[in-house]
Coordinates of C-alpha atoms in Angstrom, one line a residue:
M27 CA 88.2 81.8 95.1
N28 CA 85.8 84.8 95.1
G29 CA 88.2 87.2 96.7
M30 CA 87.3 90.7 97.9
D31 CA 84.2 92.4 96.6
P32 CA 85.1 93.7 93.1
E33 CA 83.9 97.3 93.8
L34 CA 85.6 97.4 97.2
F35 CA 88.8 96.0 95.6
E36 CA 88.9 98.7 92.9
Q37 CA 88.6 101.4 95.6
F38 CA 91.5 99.7 97.4
I39 CA 93.6 99.7 94.2
E40 CA 92.9 103.5 93.7
Q41 CA 94.0 104.2 97.2
L42 CA 97.1 102.0 96.8
E43 CA 98.1 103.8 93.5
R44 CA 97.9 107.2 95.4
Y45 CA 99.9 105.7 98.2
V46 CA 102.6 104.5 95.8
R47 CA 102.9 107.8 94.0
E48 CA 102.5 110.2 97.0
R49 CA 104.2 108.2 99.7
L50 CA 106.5 105.4 98.5
I51 CA 108.1 107.0 95.4
P52 CA 109.1 110.2 97.3
A53 CA 110.7 108.0 100.0
E54 CA 112.8 106.0 97.5
R55 CA 115.9 108.1 98.0
E56 CA 115.8 107.5 101.7
V57 CA 115.3 103.7 101.2
I58 CA 118.3 103.6 98.8
E59 CA 120.6 105.7 100.9
A60 CA 119.8 103.9 104.2
D61 CA 119.4 100.5 102.5
R62 CA 116.2 99.8 104.4
V63 CA 112.5 100.6 104.3
P64 CA 111.7 103.0 107.1
D65 CA 110.0 101.5 110.1
E66 CA 107.1 103.9 109.8
I67 CA 106.4 102.8 106.2
V68 CA 106.5 99.1 107.1
Q69 CA 104.0 99.9 109.9
E70 CA 101.8 101.7 107.3
M71 CA 101.9 98.7 105.1
R72 CA 100.8 96.5 108.0
D73 CA 98.0 98.9 108.8
M74 CA 96.9 98.6 105.1
G75 CA 96.7 94.9 105.4
L76 CA 99.5 94.2 102.8
F77 CA 101.1 91.4 104.9
G78 CA 97.8 89.4 104.9
L79 CA 96.4 90.0 101.5
T80 CA 95.5 86.4 100.8
V81 CA 94.9 85.3 104.3
P82 CA 91.2 84.4 104.8
E83 CA 89.1 87.1 106.4
E84 CA 88.1 84.9 109.3
Y85 CA 91.8 84.8 110.2
G86 CA 92.4 88.5 110.0
G87 CA 93.4 88.8 106.3
A88 CA 92.0 90.6 103.3
G89 CA 91.0 87.3 101.6
L90 CA 92.1 88.4 98.1
N91 CA 92.1 85.9 95.3
T92 CA 95.2 85.4 93.1
S93 CA 94.0 87.8 90.4
Q94 CA 93.6 90.6 93.0
Y95 CA 96.8 89.7 94.7
A96 CA 98.8 90.0 91.4
R97 CA 97.3 93.4 90.7
V98 CA 98.3 94.6 94.2
V99 CA 101.9 93.4 93.6
K100 CA 102.0 95.1 90.1
T101 CA 100.7 98.3 91.6
M102 CA 103.3 98.2 94.5
A103 CA 106.1 97.3 92.1
Y104 CA 105.8 100.6 90.4
A105 CA 107.8 101.9 93.3
A106 CA 111.2 100.6 94.5
P107 CA 111.4 96.8 94.7
A108 CA 112.1 96.8 98.4
Y109 CA 108.5 97.7 99.2
R110 CA 107.1 94.6 97.5
S111 CA 109.9 92.4 98.9
I112 CA 109.1 93.1 102.5
F113 CA 105.6 91.6 102.3
S114 CA 105.6 89.3 99.2
I115 CA 107.2 86.3 100.9
N116 CA 104.4 86.4 103.5
V117 CA 101.7 86.4 100.8
G118 CA 103.2 84.6 97.8
M119 CA 105.2 81.9 99.6
F120 CA 104.6 81.3 103.3
N121 CA 100.8 81.9 103.3
S122 CA 100.5 79.8 100.2
A123 CA 102.3 76.9 101.7
I124 CA 100.1 77.1 104.9
K125 CA 97.0 77.2 102.7
N126 CA 98.1 74.2 100.6
G127 CA 99.5 72.0 103.3
G128 CA 99.0 73.4 106.8
T129 CA 96.9 71.7 109.4
E130 CA 94.0 73.5 111.0
A131 CA 96.1 74.1 114.1
Q132 CA 98.9 75.6 112.0
K133 CA 96.4 77.9 110.1
T134 CA 94.9 79.0 113.4
E135 CA 98.3 79.8 114.9
W136 CA 100.1 81.4 112.0
W137 CA 97.5 83.1 109.7
P138 CA 96.5 85.7 112.2
R139 CA 100.2 86.5 113.0
I140 CA 101.1 86.8 109.3
A141 CA 98.0 89.0 108.7
A142 CA 99.1 91.2 111.6
G143 CA 102.4 91.8 109.9
E144 CA 104.9 89.3 111.3
I145 CA 107.5 88.9 108.5
A146 CA 108.2 85.5 107.1
C147 CA 111.1 84.0 105.1
F148 CA 111.2 80.9 102.9
G149 CA 114.2 78.6 103.3
L150 CA 114.8 76.4 100.3
T151 CA 118.0 77.4 98.6
E152 CA 121.4 76.3 100.1
P153 CA 125.0 76.8 99.3
G154 CA 125.1 73.6 97.3
S155 CA 121.6 73.3 96.1
G156 CA 118.7 75.4 94.7
S157 CA 116.5 73.8 92.2
D158 CA 118.3 70.5 92.7
S159 CA 116.5 69.2 95.8
A160 CA 118.3 65.9 95.6
A161 CA 121.5 67.7 96.7
M162 CA 119.8 69.4 99.7
A163 CA 122.0 69.1 102.8
T164 CA 119.9 70.5 105.5
T165 CA 118.6 67.6 107.6
A166 CA 115.7 67.0 110.1
R167 CA 116.0 64.0 112.3
P168 CA 113.6 62.8 114.9
D169 CA 114.4 64.2 118.4
P170 CA 115.5 61.1 120.4
S171 CA 114.1 62.7 123.6
G172 CA 110.5 62.5 122.3
N173 CA 108.1 64.4 120.1
G174 CA 109.9 66.7 117.7
W175 CA 112.7 67.2 115.3
I176 CA 116.3 68.5 115.2
L177 CA 117.3 70.6 112.2
N178 CA 120.9 71.2 111.0
G179 CA 122.1 73.0 107.8
T180 CA 122.5 76.3 106.1
K181 CA 120.1 78.2 103.8
R182 CA 121.4 80.8 101.4
Y183 CA 120.0 84.0 99.7
I184 CA 117.0 84.0 102.0
T185 CA 114.9 87.1 101.4
N186 CA 113.8 88.9 104.6
A187 CA 115.8 86.6 106.8
P188 CA 117.3 89.6 108.8
H189 CA 113.8 90.8 109.7
A190 CA 111.8 87.5 109.8
A191 CA 109.9 86.3 112.8
V192 CA 109.3 82.9 111.2
G193 CA 110.7 80.8 108.4
L194 CA 109.4 77.9 106.4
I195 CA 112.5 75.6 106.3
M196 CA 112.9 72.7 103.8
A197 CA 114.9 69.8 105.1
R198 CA 115.5 66.2 104.1
T199 CA 113.9 63.7 106.4
E200 CA 115.3 60.7 104.5
K201 CA 119.0 60.2 103.7
E202 CA 118.4 58.9 100.2
A203 CA 116.6 60.9 97.5
L204 CA 113.1 59.5 96.9
P205 CA 110.8 59.8 93.9
K206 CA 108.8 63.0 93.7
N207 CA 111.2 64.6 96.3
A208 CA 109.5 62.7 99.1
H209 CA 112.8 62.9 101.0
V210 CA 112.1 66.6 101.7
S211 CA 109.8 67.9 104.4
A212 CA 108.8 71.5 105.4
F213 CA 109.0 72.9 108.9
I214 CA 107.6 76.1 110.4
V215 CA 110.5 77.5 112.5
P216 CA 110.3 80.7 114.6
M217 CA 113.5 82.6 114.0
D218 CA 114.1 83.1 117.7
T219 CA 114.4 79.4 118.2
P220 CA 117.7 78.5 119.9
G221 CA 120.2 77.4 117.3
V222 CA 118.9 79.6 114.5
T223 CA 121.5 82.2 113.4
V224 CA 121.0 84.8 110.6
G225 CA 124.1 86.0 108.8
S226 CA 124.9 89.6 107.9
P227 CA 122.9 90.9 104.9
D228 CA 124.6 90.3 101.6
H229 CA 125.7 93.2 99.4
K230 CA 123.8 93.1 96.2
M231 CA 123.8 94.6 92.7
G232 CA 120.5 96.3 93.1
Q233 CA 117.2 96.3 95.0
S234 CA 118.4 98.5 97.9
G235 CA 116.4 98.1 101.0
S236 CA 115.5 94.5 100.3
H237 CA 117.7 92.2 102.4
I238 CA 118.9 88.6 101.9
A239 CA 121.1 86.6 104.2
D240 CA 122.2 83.1 105.2
V241 CA 120.2 81.2 107.8
I242 CA 122.3 78.7 109.9
L243 CA 120.6 75.9 111.8
E244 CA 122.6 74.2 114.5
D245 CA 120.8 71.5 116.5
V246 CA 117.5 73.4 116.2
H247 CA 114.8 71.6 118.2
V248 CA 111.3 72.1 117.0
P249 CA 108.1 70.3 118.2
G250 CA 106.3 67.8 116.1
E251 CA 103.7 70.5 115.4
A252 CA 106.3 72.4 113.4
L253 CA 106.1 69.8 110.6
L254 CA 104.0 71.4 107.9
G255 CA 100.8 69.3 107.3
G256 CA 101.9 66.9 110.1
E257 CA 103.3 64.4 107.5
T258 CA 106.9 63.9 106.2
G259 CA 107.7 63.8 102.5
K260 CA 105.3 66.5 101.5
G261 CA 107.5 69.5 102.0
F262 CA 108.7 69.8 98.4
V263 CA 105.2 69.5 97.0
F264 CA 104.1 72.3 99.3
A265 CA 107.1 74.4 98.3
M266 CA 106.5 73.9 94.6
K267 CA 102.9 74.9 94.9
S268 CA 103.8 78.0 96.8
L269 CA 106.5 78.7 94.2
D270 CA 103.7 79.0 91.6
N271 CA 102.4 82.0 93.6
G272 CA 105.9 83.3 94.1
R273 CA 106.5 83.2 90.4
I274 CA 103.3 85.1 89.7
S275 CA 104.4 87.7 92.2
V276 CA 107.8 88.1 90.5
G277 CA 106.1 88.3 87.1
A278 CA 103.7 90.9 88.3
A279 CA 106.6 92.8 90.0
A280 CA 108.6 92.7 86.8
T281 CA 105.6 94.0 84.8
G282 CA 105.0 96.8 87.2
Y283 CA 108.6 97.9 87.3
A284 CA 108.9 97.8 83.5
R285 CA 105.9 100.2 83.4
R286 CA 107.7 102.5 85.8
A287 CA 110.9 102.4 83.7
L288 CA 109.0 103.1 80.5
D289 CA 107.1 106.0 82.0
S290 CA 110.4 107.5 83.0
A291 CA 111.8 107.0 79.5
L292 CA 108.7 108.7 78.0
R293 CA 109.2 111.7 80.3
Y294 CA 112.9 111.9 79.5
A295 CA 112.4 111.6 75.7
T296 CA 109.9 114.4 75.6
E297 CA 112.1 116.7 77.7
R298 CA 115.6 115.9 76.3
K299 CA 116.4 117.8 73.1
A300 CA 118.8 117.0 70.3
F301 CA 119.2 118.8 67.0
G302 CA 116.7 121.3 68.2
E303 CA 113.8 119.0 69.0
P304 CA 112.7 116.4 71.6
I305 CA 114.3 113.1 71.0
A306 CA 110.8 111.6 71.2
N307 CA 110.3 112.9 67.7
F308 CA 113.0 110.5 66.4
Q309 CA 111.6 107.3 64.9
L310 CA 114.3 105.0 66.4
I311 CA 113.4 106.3 69.9
Q312 CA 109.8 105.8 69.1
Q313 CA 110.6 102.2 68.0
M314 CA 112.1 101.4 71.4
L315 CA 109.1 103.0 73.2
A316 CA 106.6 101.1 71.1
E317 CA 108.4 97.7 71.5
S318 CA 108.4 98.2 75.3
E319 CA 104.8 99.1 75.4
T320 CA 103.9 96.0 73.3
E321 CA 105.9 93.7 75.5
I322 CA 104.4 95.1 78.8
Y323 CA 100.9 94.7 77.3
A324 CA 101.7 91.0 76.5
A325 CA 102.9 90.4 80.1
E326 CA 99.8 92.1 81.5
C327 CA 97.7 89.7 79.4
M328 CA 99.6 86.7 80.6
M329 CA 99.1 87.8 84.2
T330 CA 95.4 88.2 83.7
D331 CA 95.2 84.7 82.2
V332 CA 97.4 82.8 84.6
T333 CA 95.8 84.3 87.7
A334 CA 92.3 83.6 86.4
R335 CA 93.3 80.0 85.9
A336 CA 94.6 79.9 89.4
D337 CA 91.4 81.2 90.8
R338 CA 89.5 78.5 88.9
G339 CA 91.6 75.9 90.6
E340 CA 93.6 74.8 87.5
N341 CA 97.1 73.4 87.7
I342 CA 99.1 76.5 86.8
L343 CA 102.7 75.2 87.2
R344 CA 103.5 75.5 83.5
K345 CA 101.6 78.8 83.0
A346 CA 103.1 80.4 86.1
A347 CA 106.6 79.5 84.9
A348 CA 105.9 80.8 81.4
F349 CA 104.6 84.1 82.8
K350 CA 107.6 84.5 85.1
V351 CA 110.0 83.8 82.3
F352 CA 108.4 86.2 79.8
A353 CA 107.8 89.0 82.3
S354 CA 111.3 88.9 83.8
E355 CA 113.0 88.7 80.5
M356 CA 110.7 91.4 79.1
C357 CA 111.6 93.7 82.0
G358 CA 115.2 93.2 81.3
R359 CA 114.7 94.2 77.7
V360 CA 112.7 97.3 78.7
V361 CA 115.1 98.7 81.2
D362 CA 118.0 98.1 78.7
R363 CA 116.1 100.2 76.1
V364 CA 115.4 102.8 78.8
V365 CA 119.1 103.2 79.5
Q366 CA 119.6 103.5 75.7
I367 CA 117.0 106.2 75.5
Y368 CA 118.6 108.1 78.3
G369 CA 121.9 107.8 76.4
G370 CA 125.0 108.9 78.4
A371 CA 122.8 110.0 81.3
G372 CA 121.4 106.4 81.6
Y373 CA 124.8 105.3 82.7
L374 CA 125.0 107.8 85.6
A375 CA 123.8 106.9 89.1
E376 CA 122.1 110.3 89.5
Y377 CA 119.4 109.2 87.0
D378 CA 116.8 106.6 87.6
A379 CA 117.6 104.5 84.4
E380 CA 120.8 103.2 85.9
R381 CA 118.9 102.0 89.0
F382 CA 116.1 100.4 87.0
F383 CA 118.7 98.4 85.1
R384 CA 120.4 97.0 88.2
D385 CA 117.2 96.4 90.1
A386 CA 115.6 94.4 87.2
R387 CA 118.4 91.9 86.8
I388 CA 117.4 89.7 89.7
Y389 CA 113.9 89.0 88.3
R390 CA 115.4 86.6 85.8
I391 CA 117.1 84.7 88.7
Y392 CA 115.0 84.2 91.8
E393 CA 112.0 82.0 92.2
G394 CA 113.6 79.8 89.5
T395 CA 116.1 81.1 86.9
T396 CA 114.9 81.5 83.3
Q397 CA 116.8 78.4 82.2
I398 CA 115.5 76.2 85.0
L399 CA 111.9 77.2 84.3
Q400 CA 112.4 76.7 80.6
L401 CA 113.5 73.1 81.4
Q402 CA 110.5 72.7 83.6
I403 CA 108.1 74.0 81.0
A404 CA 109.5 71.7 78.3
K405 CA 109.4 68.7 80.7
H406 CA 105.7 69.2 81.3
M407 CA 105.0 69.8 77.6
L408 CA 106.7 66.5 76.7
R409 CA 104.9 64.7 79.6
D410 CA 101.5 66.0 78.5
F411 CA 102.3 65.1 74.8
A412 CA 103.3 61.5 75.8
A413 CA 100.1 61.1 77.9
Q414 CA 98.0 62.1 74.9
A415 CA 99.8 59.8 72.5

């Protein structure tokens, strides 16, 4: 994918960096206290085209390639995580699934709406299943009255569910688990469809302003056109392909947020004095700063590589998982060092270090936990080795 003209894209990134520093960061306190991104900022993000970053231009989007999209996410992630969260499901998950598996009619209907700023959610995880699709309980059965499907089940921890206009819902269309998860299909479900109920937003450890909630489906009737790709048994494949982009998004976000935390620690270390001099002069403080800089740089290099591979059309499942694992774990180590550099102040809510620590913890969990992704990486390593033997 060629993406946006490189010179034009660099101009956009410069504008976005100013917007992050001059508009989004000053508004963070309001986001945290109100636990929501102000409506006017969401509208500004719509006007900037952030909800349709990778939607093709002919459908109203910006037409960014994966490398450009990841840079936008990393830039936005320098500010509070809620800002990225509100548009990232649209771009990294919903739009990717439509691109990979949607019919022309589905692209024509949904891409312009997504690009215009309708918020999407992605319904895979359930109370009893996450990565284990064989245990998925949500069902989709043919509507006996004619064309269409009836969905029943509950989805859990669904980001943006309280605000979403549409959801991509995974449901089993076969009772028995089938090879390659062919028992799972994907459905495009407007959230105002009768029978769809969204629970109250869950209270979380961090990431104020970003909301997750249950989605309950009770005899939800959708037309046949709601089946992604018009074919059963492909839903999990589409979901996994879109998860590659979702994992790149999380990795980019973790990398951007680690940079924000490290910049904060640098500022604090040069201002805070002990024994008559800035603590930045102490070698063990410098060690923590240097280790953090080294790890962020490594994550940035991984991001550049995996997104370039995606733009060349390579299978990036293993590389995207590796990037997400490294970047999310790296961010956890960086924010832990930042708290340590702040010392006692790092444990106080009035300082940013405490918030960075709480916000960063989820990066190691969603879009595939570190442990699940390690299993996935190893499985594909062993499969590739066996194929070469």
